[in-house]
Coordinates of C-alpha atoms and ligand atoms in Angstrom, one line a residue:
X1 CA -108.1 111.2 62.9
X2 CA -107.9 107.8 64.7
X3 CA -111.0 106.6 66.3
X4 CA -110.6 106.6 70.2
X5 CA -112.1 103.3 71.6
X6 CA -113.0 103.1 75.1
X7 CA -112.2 100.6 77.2
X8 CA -114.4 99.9 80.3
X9 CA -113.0 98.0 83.1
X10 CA -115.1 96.3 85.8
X11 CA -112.6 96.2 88.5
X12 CA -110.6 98.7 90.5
X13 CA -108.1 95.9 91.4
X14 CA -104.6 96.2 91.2
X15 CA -103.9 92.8 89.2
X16 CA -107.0 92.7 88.2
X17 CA -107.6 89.7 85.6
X18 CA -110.1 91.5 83.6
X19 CA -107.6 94.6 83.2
X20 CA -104.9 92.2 81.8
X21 CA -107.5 90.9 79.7
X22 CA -108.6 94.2 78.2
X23 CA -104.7 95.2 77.5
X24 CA -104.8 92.3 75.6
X25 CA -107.6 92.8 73.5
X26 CA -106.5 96.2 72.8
X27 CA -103.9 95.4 71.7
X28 CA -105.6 94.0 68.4
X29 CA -106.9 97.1 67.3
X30 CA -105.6 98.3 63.8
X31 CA -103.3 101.3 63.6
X32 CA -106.3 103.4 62.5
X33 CA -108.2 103.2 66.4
X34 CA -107.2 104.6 69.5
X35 CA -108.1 102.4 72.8
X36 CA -108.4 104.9 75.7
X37 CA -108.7 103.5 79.2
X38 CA -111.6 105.2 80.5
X39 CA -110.5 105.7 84.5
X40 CA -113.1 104.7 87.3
X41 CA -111.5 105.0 90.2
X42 CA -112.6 108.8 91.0
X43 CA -116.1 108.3 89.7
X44 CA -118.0 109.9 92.2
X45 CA -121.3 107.4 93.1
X46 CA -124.4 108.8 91.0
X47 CA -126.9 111.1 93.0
X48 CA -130.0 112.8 91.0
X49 CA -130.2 115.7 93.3
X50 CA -126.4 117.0 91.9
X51 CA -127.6 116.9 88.8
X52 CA -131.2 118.7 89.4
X53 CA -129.6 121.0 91.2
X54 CA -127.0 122.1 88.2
X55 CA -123.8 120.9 90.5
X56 CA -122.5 117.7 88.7
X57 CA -118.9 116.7 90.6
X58 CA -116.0 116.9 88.4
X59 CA -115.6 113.4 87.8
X60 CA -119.0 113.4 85.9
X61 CA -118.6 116.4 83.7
X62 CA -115.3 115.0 83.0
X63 CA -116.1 111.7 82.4
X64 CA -119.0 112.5 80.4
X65 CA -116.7 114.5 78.0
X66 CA -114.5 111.7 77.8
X67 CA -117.1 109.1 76.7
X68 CA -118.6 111.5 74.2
X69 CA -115.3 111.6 72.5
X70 CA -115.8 108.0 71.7
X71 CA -116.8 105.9 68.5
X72 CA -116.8 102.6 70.0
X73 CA -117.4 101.0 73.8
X74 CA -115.9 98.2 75.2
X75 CA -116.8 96.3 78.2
X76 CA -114.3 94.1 80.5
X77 CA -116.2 93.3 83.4
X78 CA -115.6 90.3 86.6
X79 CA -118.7 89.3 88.2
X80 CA -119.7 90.2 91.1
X81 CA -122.7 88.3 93.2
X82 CA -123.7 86.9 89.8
X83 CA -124.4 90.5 88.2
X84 CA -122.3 93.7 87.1
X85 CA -119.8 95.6 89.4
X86 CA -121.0 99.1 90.9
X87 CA -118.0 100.6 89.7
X88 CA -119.5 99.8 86.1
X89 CA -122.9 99.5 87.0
X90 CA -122.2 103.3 88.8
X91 CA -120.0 104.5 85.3
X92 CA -123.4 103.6 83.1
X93 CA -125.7 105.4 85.4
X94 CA -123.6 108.6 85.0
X95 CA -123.4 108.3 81.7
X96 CA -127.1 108.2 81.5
X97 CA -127.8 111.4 82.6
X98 CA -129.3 114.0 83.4
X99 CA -132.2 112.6 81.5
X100 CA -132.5 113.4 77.4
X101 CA -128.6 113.7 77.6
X102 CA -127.1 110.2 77.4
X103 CA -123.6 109.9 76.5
X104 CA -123.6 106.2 75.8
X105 CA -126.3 106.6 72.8
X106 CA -125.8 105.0 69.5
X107 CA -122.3 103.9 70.3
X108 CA -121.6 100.5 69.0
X109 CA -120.5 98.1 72.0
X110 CA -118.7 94.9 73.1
X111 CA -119.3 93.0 76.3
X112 CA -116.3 90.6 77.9
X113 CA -117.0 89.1 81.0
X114 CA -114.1 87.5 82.8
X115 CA -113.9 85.2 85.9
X116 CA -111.3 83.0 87.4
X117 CA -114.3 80.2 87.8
X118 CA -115.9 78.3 85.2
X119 CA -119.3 80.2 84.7
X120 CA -117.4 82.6 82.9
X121 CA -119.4 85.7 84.3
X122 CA -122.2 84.9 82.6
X123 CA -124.4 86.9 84.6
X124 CA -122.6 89.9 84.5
X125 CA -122.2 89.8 80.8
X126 CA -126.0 89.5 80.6
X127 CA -126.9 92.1 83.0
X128 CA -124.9 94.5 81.6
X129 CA -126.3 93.6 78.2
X130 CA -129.5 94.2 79.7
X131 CA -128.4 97.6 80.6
X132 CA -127.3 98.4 77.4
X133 CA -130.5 97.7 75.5
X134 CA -131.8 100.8 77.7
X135 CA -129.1 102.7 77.0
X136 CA -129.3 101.8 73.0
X137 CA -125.9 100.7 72.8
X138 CA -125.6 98.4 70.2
X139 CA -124.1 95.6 71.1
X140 CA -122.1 92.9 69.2
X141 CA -123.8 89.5 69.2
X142 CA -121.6 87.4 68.1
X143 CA -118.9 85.6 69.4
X144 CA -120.0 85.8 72.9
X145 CA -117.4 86.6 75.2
X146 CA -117.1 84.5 78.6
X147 CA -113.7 84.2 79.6
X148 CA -113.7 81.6 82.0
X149 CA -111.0 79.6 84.4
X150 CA -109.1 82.8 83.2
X151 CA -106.0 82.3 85.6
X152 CA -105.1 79.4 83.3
X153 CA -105.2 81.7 80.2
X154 CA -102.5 83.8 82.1
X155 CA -98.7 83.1 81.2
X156 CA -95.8 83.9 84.2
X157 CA -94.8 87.2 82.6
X158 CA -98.6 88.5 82.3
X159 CA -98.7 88.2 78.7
X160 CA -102.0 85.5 77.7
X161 CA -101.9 82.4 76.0
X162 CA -101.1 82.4 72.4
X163 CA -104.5 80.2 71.3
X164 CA -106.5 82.3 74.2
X165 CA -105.2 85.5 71.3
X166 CA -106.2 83.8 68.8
X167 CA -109.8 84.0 69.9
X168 CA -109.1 87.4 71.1
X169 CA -108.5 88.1 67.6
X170 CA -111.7 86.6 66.3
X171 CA -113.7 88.2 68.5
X172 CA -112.3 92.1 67.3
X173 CA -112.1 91.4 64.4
X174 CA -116.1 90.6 64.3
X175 CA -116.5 93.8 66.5
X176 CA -114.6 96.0 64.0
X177 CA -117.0 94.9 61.5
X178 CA -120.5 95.5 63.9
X179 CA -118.4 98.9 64.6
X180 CA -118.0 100.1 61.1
X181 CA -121.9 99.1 59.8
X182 CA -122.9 100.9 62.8
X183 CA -121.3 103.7 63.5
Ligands
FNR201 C1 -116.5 87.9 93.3 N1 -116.1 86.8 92.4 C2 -117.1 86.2 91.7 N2 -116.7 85.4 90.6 C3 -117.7 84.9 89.8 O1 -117.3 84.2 88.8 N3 -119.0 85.1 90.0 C4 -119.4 85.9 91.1 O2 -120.6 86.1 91.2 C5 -118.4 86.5 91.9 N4 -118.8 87.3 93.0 C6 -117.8 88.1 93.6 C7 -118.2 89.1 94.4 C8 -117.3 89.9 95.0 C9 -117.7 91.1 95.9 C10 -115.9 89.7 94.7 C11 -114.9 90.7 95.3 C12 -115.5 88.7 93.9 C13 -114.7 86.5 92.2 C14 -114.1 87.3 91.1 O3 -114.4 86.7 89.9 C15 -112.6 87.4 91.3 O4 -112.3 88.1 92.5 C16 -111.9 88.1 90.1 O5 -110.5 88.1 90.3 C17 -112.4 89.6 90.0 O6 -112.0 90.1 88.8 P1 -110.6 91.0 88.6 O7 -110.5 91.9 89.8 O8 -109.5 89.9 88.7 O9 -110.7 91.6 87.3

């Protein structure tokens, strides 16, 4: 059985840069994985009580399942206000819980952070790392990602630029290794 990969995006956007940067990089995967765009847009925001109460939305139970399902995490993400986007930051927190019953445990991760500027996201990508070490995701190292000035990086027809792949490559090709010695 293929090994379903989930891809995380940061941004609900319709052309949103980091999506056409996570098509991209899953389009690298070997034959033997399965990238699975995990969907956001219904997430209901997290709120303790539903869970204390035994009443969990849809959306949660669901996307619980869905992550559970998963051998491998990985992490697209813009920046917003310097930090992580709380359609990303809201998708870990539901994940999280309730409490003892984290799905995101274990699961060997990759962090991307894309921005149209030259900081690259930097903060995000480090904020969500931070998040991550709480949620014991481990996390590949290295090559960092920061995908920076990333409009540049973008041909006319959507595709990306054939040396920006060529780090693209690199960079799954190092997570399929942290992927297999972890998993
Ligand atoms: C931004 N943007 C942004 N960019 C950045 O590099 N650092 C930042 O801190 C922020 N902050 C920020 C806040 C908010 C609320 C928005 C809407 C945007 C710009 C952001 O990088 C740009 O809109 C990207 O195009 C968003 O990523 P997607 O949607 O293209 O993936």
């Amino acid at each position: 059985m293929k090994k379903k990969i989930g891809f995380f995006v940061g941004s609900l956007r319709k052309g949103s840069y980091s999506k056409t940067v996570a098509v991209a990089l899953s389009s690298l995967f070997p034959e033997e994985y399965e990238p699975i765009f995990i969907d956001l847009h219904e997430l209901t925001m997290y709120n303790q009580d539903l869970d204390d109460d035994g009443t969990p939305p849809a959306s949660w139970t669901k996307f619980r399942e869905e992550v559970k399902q998963l051998a491998g995490l990985v992490f697209v993400t813009p920046e917003y206000n310097r930090s992580v986007p709380a359609v990303l930051k809201n998708a870990l927190d539901v994940g999280s819980r309730p409490y003892g019953q984290n799905v995101w445990d274990s699961k060997p991760g990759l962090v991307v952070s894309v921005s149209p500027g030259a900081l690259s996201g930097f903060g995000a990508n480090h904020h969500l790392r931070q998040s991550l070490v709480f949620l014991n995701v481990p996390t590949l190292q290295q090559p960092e990602a920061y995908i920076g000035n990333v409009v540049n990086l973008i041909n006319d027809d959507g595709t990306i630029a054939e040396n920006t792949m060529g780090f693209f490559k690199t960079i799954i090709d190092a997570y399929l290794v942290f992927l297999e010695k972890n998993s």
